[in-house]
Amino acid sequence: MKRILSLLIAGILCIPLLAVTADAAAPASFSGTFRQGYARTVAEMVNTFRTGSEAWFWNEDNTTKTVYNTADGTALKTLTYDYALEQIAMQRAVELARLFSHSRPNGTICFSCTYDGYQSWGENIAAGHRTPAEVVDAWKETNDPYAGQGHRRNMLMKDYTAIGVACFECDGMLYWVQEFSYLTSTTPATDPCEDKVDCTVDSDGNVTYETFKARTGDVNADGKVDATDRMILARYLAGWEGYEDKILSMDAADIDKDGDITASDRMILARYLAGWEGYAKYFETETANQ
């Protein structure tokens, strides 16, 4: 099932805000994996959209359009990727796995989610879309009238200067979040997060998460070091399509801790699983999910 919602704090609520709270029967803990490489691709696509020939939306009369990037019109600028907004988006994406709404599981509005005192001013959310291109296309709402183009207007807001995006996978569902702002933070850049995380919901509905630390060699982060990990690592190093996504802990795959994943790591894992003497030292000091 695919779902999308948009919200602009300083303007019209594009789709009615759901006055709901988290399902009391929902689990108090769950886990998932961030897909921030996907998320940052979304931001690039938004900037391509803003600066291209498709940058238009219907006005309320559904007869005339606001059109950008024409010879005699306003040219939209690209949005700066903002790492504080990304942190907000990541928190919100985790919360969507608990409650798909612009309301947070603790009952507050989405804009109460902050990072280092910084907040967003517009939010788009979606669930169920499998690729960056698919979710951006859904958010464009090209064939919808004015009332159905709230996500589109958010992406084309001329006064926004910054964007942060998140993608979180939980139980096979991808949750997507775009956060927009008129201001740009000074939060330092980070590498895209692809971590598996454990999430907890307290009695007030507050959702927190922490990185799952897999045992060395447990490349698929299932709590075991076994032949499946060896197979995934071997196929990843051989360049098999799709196997980069199967490595849920790059740190666990770097068995010799030299800062890179190489044939040496594959050899150590294979010999450890085969019972070769002297190879247990790479694994014996850790326990799963420590």
PDB file of N, CA and C in Angstrom, residues 157-192:
ATOM      1  N   MET A 157       8.242  25.400  -3.443  1.00  0.00           N
ATOM      2  CA  MET A 157       8.133  26.636  -2.668  1.00  0.00           C
ATOM      3  C   MET A 157       9.359  27.516  -2.932  1.00  0.00           C
ATOM      4  N   LYS A 158       9.115  28.718  -3.476  1.00  0.00           N
ATOM      5  CA  LYS A 158      10.246  29.545  -3.917  1.00  0.00           C
ATOM      6  C   LYS A 158      11.073  30.097  -2.769  1.00  0.00           C
ATOM      7  N   ASP A 159      10.483  30.212  -1.561  1.00  0.00           N
ATOM      8  CA  ASP A 159      11.210  30.792  -0.445  1.00  0.00           C
ATOM      9  C   ASP A 159      12.019  29.777   0.350  1.00  0.00           C
ATOM     10  N   TYR A 160      11.821  28.502   0.102  1.00  0.00           N
ATOM     11  CA  TYR A 160      12.636  27.505   0.807  1.00  0.00           C
ATOM     12  C   TYR A 160      14.080  27.580   0.318  1.00  0.00           C
ATOM     13  N   THR A 161      15.000  27.311   1.239  1.00  0.00           N
ATOM     14  CA  THR A 161      16.419  27.302   0.891  1.00  0.00           C
ATOM     15  C   THR A 161      17.100  25.983   1.210  1.00  0.00           C
ATOM     16  N   ALA A 162      16.450  25.127   2.009  1.00  0.00           N
ATOM     17  CA  ALA A 162      17.119  23.916   2.488  1.00  0.00           C
ATOM     18  C   ALA A 162      16.164  22.727   2.491  1.00  0.00           C
ATOM     19  N   ILE A 163      16.762  21.546   2.355  1.00  0.00           N
ATOM     20  CA  ILE A 163      16.002  20.302   2.368  1.00  0.00           C
ATOM     21  C   ILE A 163      16.803  19.224   3.092  1.00  0.00           C
ATOM     22  N   GLY A 164      16.099  18.343   3.771  1.00  0.00           N
ATOM     23  CA  GLY A 164      16.681  17.128   4.342  1.00  0.00           C
ATOM     24  C   GLY A 164      15.698  16.002   4.091  1.00  0.00           C
ATOM     25  N   VAL A 165      16.199  14.815   3.784  1.00  0.00           N
ATOM     26  CA  VAL A 165      15.334  13.699   3.407  1.00  0.00           C
ATOM     27  C   VAL A 165      15.750  12.456   4.182  1.00  0.00           C
ATOM     28  N   ALA A 166      14.777  11.587   4.455  1.00  0.00           N
ATOM     29  CA  ALA A 166      15.080  10.306   5.095  1.00  0.00           C
ATOM     30  C   ALA A 166      14.284   9.197   4.429  1.00  0.00           C
ATOM     31  N   CYS A 167      14.856   8.002   4.473  1.00  0.00           N
ATOM     32  CA  CYS A 167      14.179   6.783   4.046  1.00  0.00           C
ATOM     33  C   CYS A 167      14.472   5.721   5.093  1.00  0.00           C
ATOM     34  N   PHE A 168      13.418   5.110   5.615  1.00  0.00           N
ATOM     35  CA  PHE A 168      13.551   4.113   6.677  1.00  0.00           C
ATOM     36  C   PHE A 168      12.762   2.875   6.283  1.00  0.00           C
ATOM     37  N   GLU A 169      13.414   1.725   6.322  1.00  0.00           N
ATOM     38  CA  GLU A 169      12.762   0.469   5.973  1.00  0.00           C
ATOM     39  C   GLU A 169      12.423  -0.315   7.224  1.00  0.00           C
ATOM     40  N   CYS A 170      11.165  -0.699   7.355  1.00  0.00           N
ATOM     41  CA  CYS A 170      10.696  -1.458   8.513  1.00  0.00           C
ATOM     42  C   CYS A 170       9.675  -2.486   8.045  1.00  0.00           C
ATOM     43  N   ASP A 171       9.921  -3.740   8.348  1.00  0.00           N
ATOM     44  CA  ASP A 171       9.008  -4.823   7.963  1.00  0.00           C
ATOM     45  C   ASP A 171       8.684  -4.796   6.468  1.00  0.00           C
ATOM     46  N   GLY A 172       9.693  -4.509   5.657  1.00  0.00           N
ATOM     47  CA  GLY A 172       9.525  -4.516   4.216  1.00  0.00           C
ATOM     48  C   GLY A 172       8.904  -3.266   3.617  1.00  0.00           C
ATOM     49  N   MET A 173       8.517  -2.309   4.454  1.00  0.00           N
ATOM     50  CA  MET A 173       7.911  -1.053   3.995  1.00  0.00           C
ATOM     51  C   MET A 173       8.948   0.062   4.057  1.00  0.00           C
ATOM     52  N   LEU A 174       9.009   0.887   2.992  1.00  0.00           N
ATOM     53  CA  LEU A 174       9.880   2.055   2.991  1.00  0.00           C
ATOM     54  C   LEU A 174       9.061   3.288   3.361  1.00  0.00           C
ATOM     55  N   TYR A 175       9.531   4.011   4.379  1.00  0.00           N
ATOM     56  CA  TYR A 175       8.908   5.256   4.805  1.00  0.00           C
ATOM     57  C   TYR A 175       9.811   6.411   4.380  1.00  0.00           C
ATOM     58  N   TRP A 176       9.222   7.411   3.735  1.00  0.00           N
ATOM     59  CA  TRP A 176       9.966   8.524   3.158  1.00  0.00           C
ATOM     60  C   TRP A 176       9.525   9.841   3.792  1.00  0.00           C
ATOM     61  N   VAL A 177      10.488  10.719   4.046  1.00  0.00           N
ATOM     62  CA  VAL A 177      10.186  12.030   4.625  1.00  0.00           C
ATOM     63  C   VAL A 177      11.046  13.094   3.950  1.00  0.00           C
ATOM     64  N   GLN A 178      10.409  14.194   3.546  1.00  0.00           N
ATOM     65  CA  GLN A 178      11.122  15.411   3.127  1.00  0.00           C
ATOM     66  C   GLN A 178      10.834  16.500   4.161  1.00  0.00           C
ATOM     67  N   GLU A 179      11.878  17.180   4.611  1.00  0.00           N
ATOM     68  CA  GLU A 179      11.728  18.331   5.493  1.00  0.00           C
ATOM     69  C   GLU A 179      12.316  19.557   4.792  1.00  0.00           C
ATOM     70  N   PHE A 180      11.598  20.681   4.857  1.00  0.00           N
ATOM     71  CA  PHE A 180      12.004  21.913   4.178  1.00  0.00           C
ATOM     72  C   PHE A 180      12.144  23.047   5.185  1.00  0.00           C
ATOM     73  N   SER A 181      12.994  24.026   4.847  1.00  0.00           N
ATOM     74  CA  SER A 181      13.141  25.189   5.716  1.00  0.00           C
ATOM     75  C   SER A 181      13.549  26.412   4.906  1.00  0.00           C
ATOM     76  N   TYR A 182      13.252  27.586   5.502  1.00  0.00           N
ATOM     77  CA  TYR A 182      13.692  28.864   4.934  1.00  0.00           C
ATOM     78  C   TYR A 182      15.113  29.190   5.373  1.00  0.00           C
ATOM     79  N   LEU A 183      15.625  28.462   6.355  1.00  0.00           N
ATOM     80  CA  LEU A 183      16.938  28.704   6.930  1.00  0.00           C
ATOM     81  C   LEU A 183      17.827  27.495   6.696  1.00  0.00           C
ATOM     82  N   THR A 184      19.133  27.724   6.706  1.00  0.00           N
ATOM     83  CA  THR A 184      20.094  26.647   6.550  1.00  0.00           C
ATOM     84  C   THR A 184      20.936  26.545   7.813  1.00  0.00           C
ATOM     85  N   SER A 185      21.055  25.343   8.342  1.00  0.00           N
ATOM     86  CA  SER A 185      21.812  25.155   9.580  1.00  0.00           C
ATOM     87  C   SER A 185      23.303  25.052   9.281  1.00  0.00           C
ATOM     88  N   THR A 186      24.097  24.984  10.337  1.00  0.00           N
ATOM     89  CA  THR A 186      25.549  24.800  10.203  1.00  0.00           C
ATOM     90  C   THR A 186      25.955  23.391  10.634  1.00  0.00           C
ATOM     91  N   THR A 187      24.998  22.479  10.722  1.00  0.00           N
ATOM     92  CA  THR A 187      25.299  21.100  11.113  1.00  0.00           C
ATOM     93  C   THR A 187      26.253  20.471  10.100  1.00  0.00           C
ATOM     94  N   PRO A 188      27.348  19.876  10.569  1.00  0.00           N
ATOM     95  CA  PRO A 188      28.343  19.317   9.641  1.00  0.00           C
ATOM     96  C   PRO A 188      27.788  18.178   8.793  1.00  0.00           C
ATOM     97  N   ALA A 189      28.385  18.014   7.626  1.00  0.00           N
ATOM     98  CA  ALA A 189      28.004  16.929   6.729  1.00  0.00           C
ATOM     99  C   ALA A 189      28.406  15.582   7.318  1.00  0.00           C
ATOM    100  N   THR A 190      27.653  14.544   6.972  1.00  0.00           N
ATOM    101  CA  THR A 190      27.937  13.177   7.408  1.00  0.00           C
ATOM    102  C   THR A 190      27.815  12.237   6.207  1.00  0.00           C
ATOM    103  N   ASP A 191      28.377  11.044   6.349  1.00  0.00           N
ATOM    104  CA  ASP A 191      28.167  10.021   5.333  1.00  0.00           C
ATOM    105  C   ASP A 191      26.727   9.525   5.418  1.00  0.00           C
ATOM    106  N   PRO A 192      26.159   9.047   4.319  1.00  0.00           N
ATOM    107  CA  PRO A 192      24.789   8.527   4.360  1.00  0.00           C
ATOM    108  C   PRO A 192      24.667   7.363   5.340  1.00  0.00           C
TER     109      PRO A 192
END
